[in-house]
Amino acid sequence: IVSMRNDTNLVLVDIPGINEAGTSKIYKEYVSSRWATFDCAIVVMDALQGVNTDEQVEILNFVKRSNEEHKDIPIIVVGNKVDDP
């Protein structure tokens, strides 16, 4: 679909359910320990629900802290479920 330079690799790491009970700590530790290797982070949030729960606010704060403490990278926030009636 897209031509890439021979000296470039595209690696996508999908961390599902970072706010799920029981797995949040594991996922956050994984992301935090590898943050310095990331060139960009994409945060997908429910656009219909908005950022109105403690978990959603904590995810955004986690990303902000990681950017401040580990490596300042571009953050892209994507709204999903916008086509749900």
GROMACS .gro file of N, CA, C and O in nm, residues 18-62:
model
  180
   18ILE      N    1  -0.603  -0.138   2.807
   18ILE     CA    2  -0.509  -0.094   2.909
   18ILE      C    3  -0.580  -0.051   3.036
   18ILE      O    4  -0.521  -0.049   3.144
   19ASN      N    5  -0.708  -0.023   3.027
   19ASN     CA    6  -0.783   0.016   3.146
   19ASN      C    7  -0.868  -0.097   3.204
   19ASN      O    8  -0.948  -0.076   3.292
   20GLU      N    9  -0.847  -0.219   3.154
   20GLU     CA   10  -0.924  -0.333   3.205
   20GLU      C   11  -0.874  -0.372   3.344
   20GLU      O   12  -0.754  -0.375   3.370
   21ALA      N   13  -0.965  -0.406   3.431
   21ALA     CA   14  -0.929  -0.447   3.567
   21ALA      C   15  -0.840  -0.571   3.562
   21ALA      O   16  -0.864  -0.662   3.485
   22GLY      N   17  -0.737  -0.572   3.642
   22GLY     CA   18  -0.649  -0.688   3.650
   22GLY      C   19  -0.534  -0.686   3.552
   22GLY      O   20  -0.433  -0.750   3.575
   23THR      N   21  -0.548  -0.616   3.442
   23THR     CA   22  -0.441  -0.611   3.343
   23THR      C   23  -0.380  -0.473   3.329
   23THR      O   24  -0.275  -0.459   3.268
   24SER      N   25  -0.442  -0.374   3.385
   24SER     CA   26  -0.396  -0.236   3.370
   24SER      C   27  -0.251  -0.219   3.414
   24SER      O   28  -0.170  -0.161   3.343
   25LYS      N   29  -0.217  -0.273   3.529
   25LYS     CA   30  -0.081  -0.258   3.582
   25LYS      C   31   0.020  -0.327   3.490
   25LYS      O   32   0.126  -0.271   3.461
   26ILE      N   33  -0.011  -0.445   3.442
   26ILE     CA   34   0.079  -0.520   3.354
   26ILE      C   35   0.102  -0.442   3.225
   26ILE      O   36   0.216  -0.426   3.180
   27TYR      N   37  -0.006  -0.394   3.163
   27TYR     CA   38   0.007  -0.320   3.038
   27TYR      C   39   0.084  -0.190   3.057
   27TYR      O   40   0.169  -0.154   2.977
   28LYS      N   41   0.054  -0.119   3.165
   28LYS     CA   42   0.123   0.009   3.189
   28LYS      C   43   0.272  -0.014   3.214
   28LYS      O   44   0.355   0.064   3.167
   29GLU      N   45   0.307  -0.119   3.287
   29GLU     CA   46   0.449  -0.150   3.307
   29GLU      C   47   0.517  -0.184   3.175
   29GLU      O   48   0.630  -0.143   3.151
   30TYR      N   49   0.448  -0.260   3.091
   30TYR     CA   50   0.503  -0.296   2.959
   30TYR      C   51   0.528  -0.169   2.877
   30TYR      O   52   0.637  -0.150   2.823
   31VAL      N   53   0.429  -0.083   2.868
   31VAL     CA   54   0.441   0.039   2.789
   31VAL      C   55   0.548   0.130   2.848
   31VAL      O   56   0.634   0.182   2.776
   32SER      N   57   0.547   0.146   2.978
   32SER     CA   58   0.643   0.235   3.043
   32SER      C   59   0.786   0.187   3.022
   32SER      O   60   0.876   0.268   2.994
   33SER      N   61   0.808   0.058   3.031
   33SER     CA   62   0.944   0.005   3.015
   33SER      C   63   0.996   0.015   2.872
   33SER      O   64   1.116   0.009   2.848
   34ARG      N   65   0.906   0.033   2.776
   34ARG     CA   66   0.947   0.041   2.635
   34ARG      C   67   0.924   0.179   2.573
   34ARG      O   68   0.950   0.200   2.455
   35TRP      N   69   0.875   0.273   2.652
   35TRP     CA   70   0.838   0.405   2.600
   35TRP      C   71   0.952   0.470   2.521
   35TRP      O   72   0.931   0.531   2.417
   36ALA      N   73   1.073   0.457   2.570
   36ALA     CA   74   1.189   0.521   2.506
   36ALA      C   75   1.216   0.466   2.366
   36ALA      O   76   1.286   0.529   2.287
   37THR      N   77   1.159   0.351   2.333
   37THR     CA   78   1.179   0.293   2.199
   37THR      C   79   1.072   0.337   2.100
   37THR      O   80   1.083   0.310   1.981
   38PHE      N   81   0.969   0.406   2.149
   38PHE     CA   82   0.858   0.448   2.063
   38PHE      C   83   0.891   0.578   1.991
   38PHE      O   84   0.957   0.665   2.047
   39ASP      N   85   0.845   0.591   1.870
   39ASP     CA   86   0.857   0.716   1.794
   39ASP      C   87   0.728   0.796   1.797
   39ASP      O   88   0.726   0.914   1.766
   40CYS      N   89   0.619   0.730   1.832
   40CYS     CA   90   0.487   0.793   1.834
   40CYS      C   91   0.394   0.703   1.915
   40CYS      O   92   0.416   0.583   1.922
   41ALA      N   93   0.293   0.761   1.976
   41ALA     CA   94   0.191   0.682   2.046
   41ALA      C   95   0.054   0.723   1.995
   41ALA      O   96   0.027   0.841   1.975
   42ILE      N   97  -0.029   0.624   1.971
   42ILE     CA   98  -0.167   0.648   1.926
   42ILE      C   99  -0.259   0.599   2.037
   42ILE      O  100  -0.254   0.483   2.076
   43VAL      N  101  -0.340   0.688   2.090
   43VAL     CA  102  -0.433   0.655   2.197
   43VAL      C  103  -0.573   0.654   2.136
   43VAL      O  104  -0.618   0.756   2.083
   44VAL      N  105  -0.640   0.541   2.142
   44VAL     CA  106  -0.774   0.527   2.085
   44VAL      C  107  -0.874   0.534   2.199
   44VAL      O  108  -0.866   0.457   2.295
   45MET      N  109  -0.969   0.628   2.187
   45MET     CA  110  -1.069   0.646   2.292
   45MET      C  111  -1.209   0.650   2.230
   45MET      O  112  -1.225   0.688   2.115
   46ASP      N  113  -1.306   0.612   2.309
   46ASP     CA  114  -1.445   0.612   2.266
   46ASP      C  115  -1.493   0.757   2.251
   46ASP      O  116  -1.507   0.829   2.350
   47ALA      N  117  -1.518   0.798   2.128
   47ALA     CA  118  -1.557   0.938   2.102
   47ALA      C  119  -1.698   0.969   2.150
   47ALA      O  120  -1.727   1.084   2.186
   48LEU      N  121  -1.784   0.870   2.152
   48LEU     CA  122  -1.921   0.894   2.198
   48LEU      C  123  -1.926   0.913   2.349
   48LEU      O  124  -2.000   0.997   2.400
   49GLN      N  125  -1.848   0.835   2.420
   49GLN     CA  126  -1.847   0.842   2.566
   49GLN      C  127  -1.769   0.964   2.614
   49GLN      O  128  -1.802   1.023   2.716
   50GLY      N  129  -1.665   1.001   2.540
   50GLY     CA  130  -1.583   1.114   2.581
   50GLY      C  131  -1.489   1.076   2.694
   50GLY      O  132  -1.483   0.961   2.735
   51VAL      N  133  -1.414   1.171   2.740
   51VAL     CA  134  -1.319   1.148   2.849
   51VAL      C  135  -1.387   1.190   2.979
   51VAL      O  136  -1.370   1.301   3.027
   52ASN      N  137  -1.468   1.098   3.032
   52ASN     CA  138  -1.546   1.134   3.150
   52ASN      C  139  -1.542   1.028   3.260
   52ASN      O  140  -1.625   1.029   3.349
   53THR      N  141  -1.445   0.938   3.254
   53THR     CA  142  -1.430   0.841   3.362
   53THR      C  143  -1.289   0.854   3.419
   53THR      O  144  -1.197   0.902   3.352
   54ASP      N  145  -1.272   0.808   3.541
   54ASP     CA  146  -1.140   0.811   3.604
   54ASP      C  147  -1.038   0.731   3.523
   54ASP      O  148  -0.923   0.770   3.511
   55GLU      N  149  -1.082   0.617   3.466
   55GLU     CA  150  -0.991   0.533   3.388
   55GLU      C  151  -0.941   0.607   3.263
   55GLU      O  152  -0.823   0.599   3.229
   56GLN      N  153  -1.031   0.675   3.194
   56GLN     CA  154  -0.992   0.746   3.073
   56GLN      C  155  -0.897   0.861   3.106
   56GLN      O  156  -0.799   0.883   3.035
   57VAL      N  157  -0.926   0.933   3.212
   57VAL     CA  158  -0.839   1.043   3.254
   57VAL      C  159  -0.703   0.987   3.294
   57VAL      O  160  -0.599   1.044   3.259
   58GLU      N  161  -0.702   0.873   3.364
   58GLU     CA  162  -0.575   0.812   3.405
   58GLU      C  163  -0.492   0.769   3.284
   58GLU      O  164  -0.370   0.782   3.285
   59ILE      N  165  -0.556   0.717   3.179
   59ILE     CA  166  -0.482   0.680   3.059
   59ILE      C  167  -0.413   0.802   2.999
   59ILE      O  168  -0.294   0.798   2.965
   60LEU      N  169  -0.486   0.911   2.988
   60LEU     CA  170  -0.426   1.034   2.932
   60LEU      C  171  -0.316   1.087   3.023
   60LEU      O  172  -0.211   1.132   2.975
   61ASN      N  173  -0.335   1.080   3.154
   61ASN     CA  174  -0.231   1.123   3.247
   61ASN      C  175  -0.108   1.032   3.240
   61ASN      O  176   0.006   1.078   3.248
   62PHE      N  177  -0.132   0.902   3.222
   62PHE     CA  178  -0.022   0.806   3.206
   62PHE      C  179   0.062   0.840   3.083
   62PHE      O  180   0.185   0.842   3.089
   0.00000   0.00000   0.00000
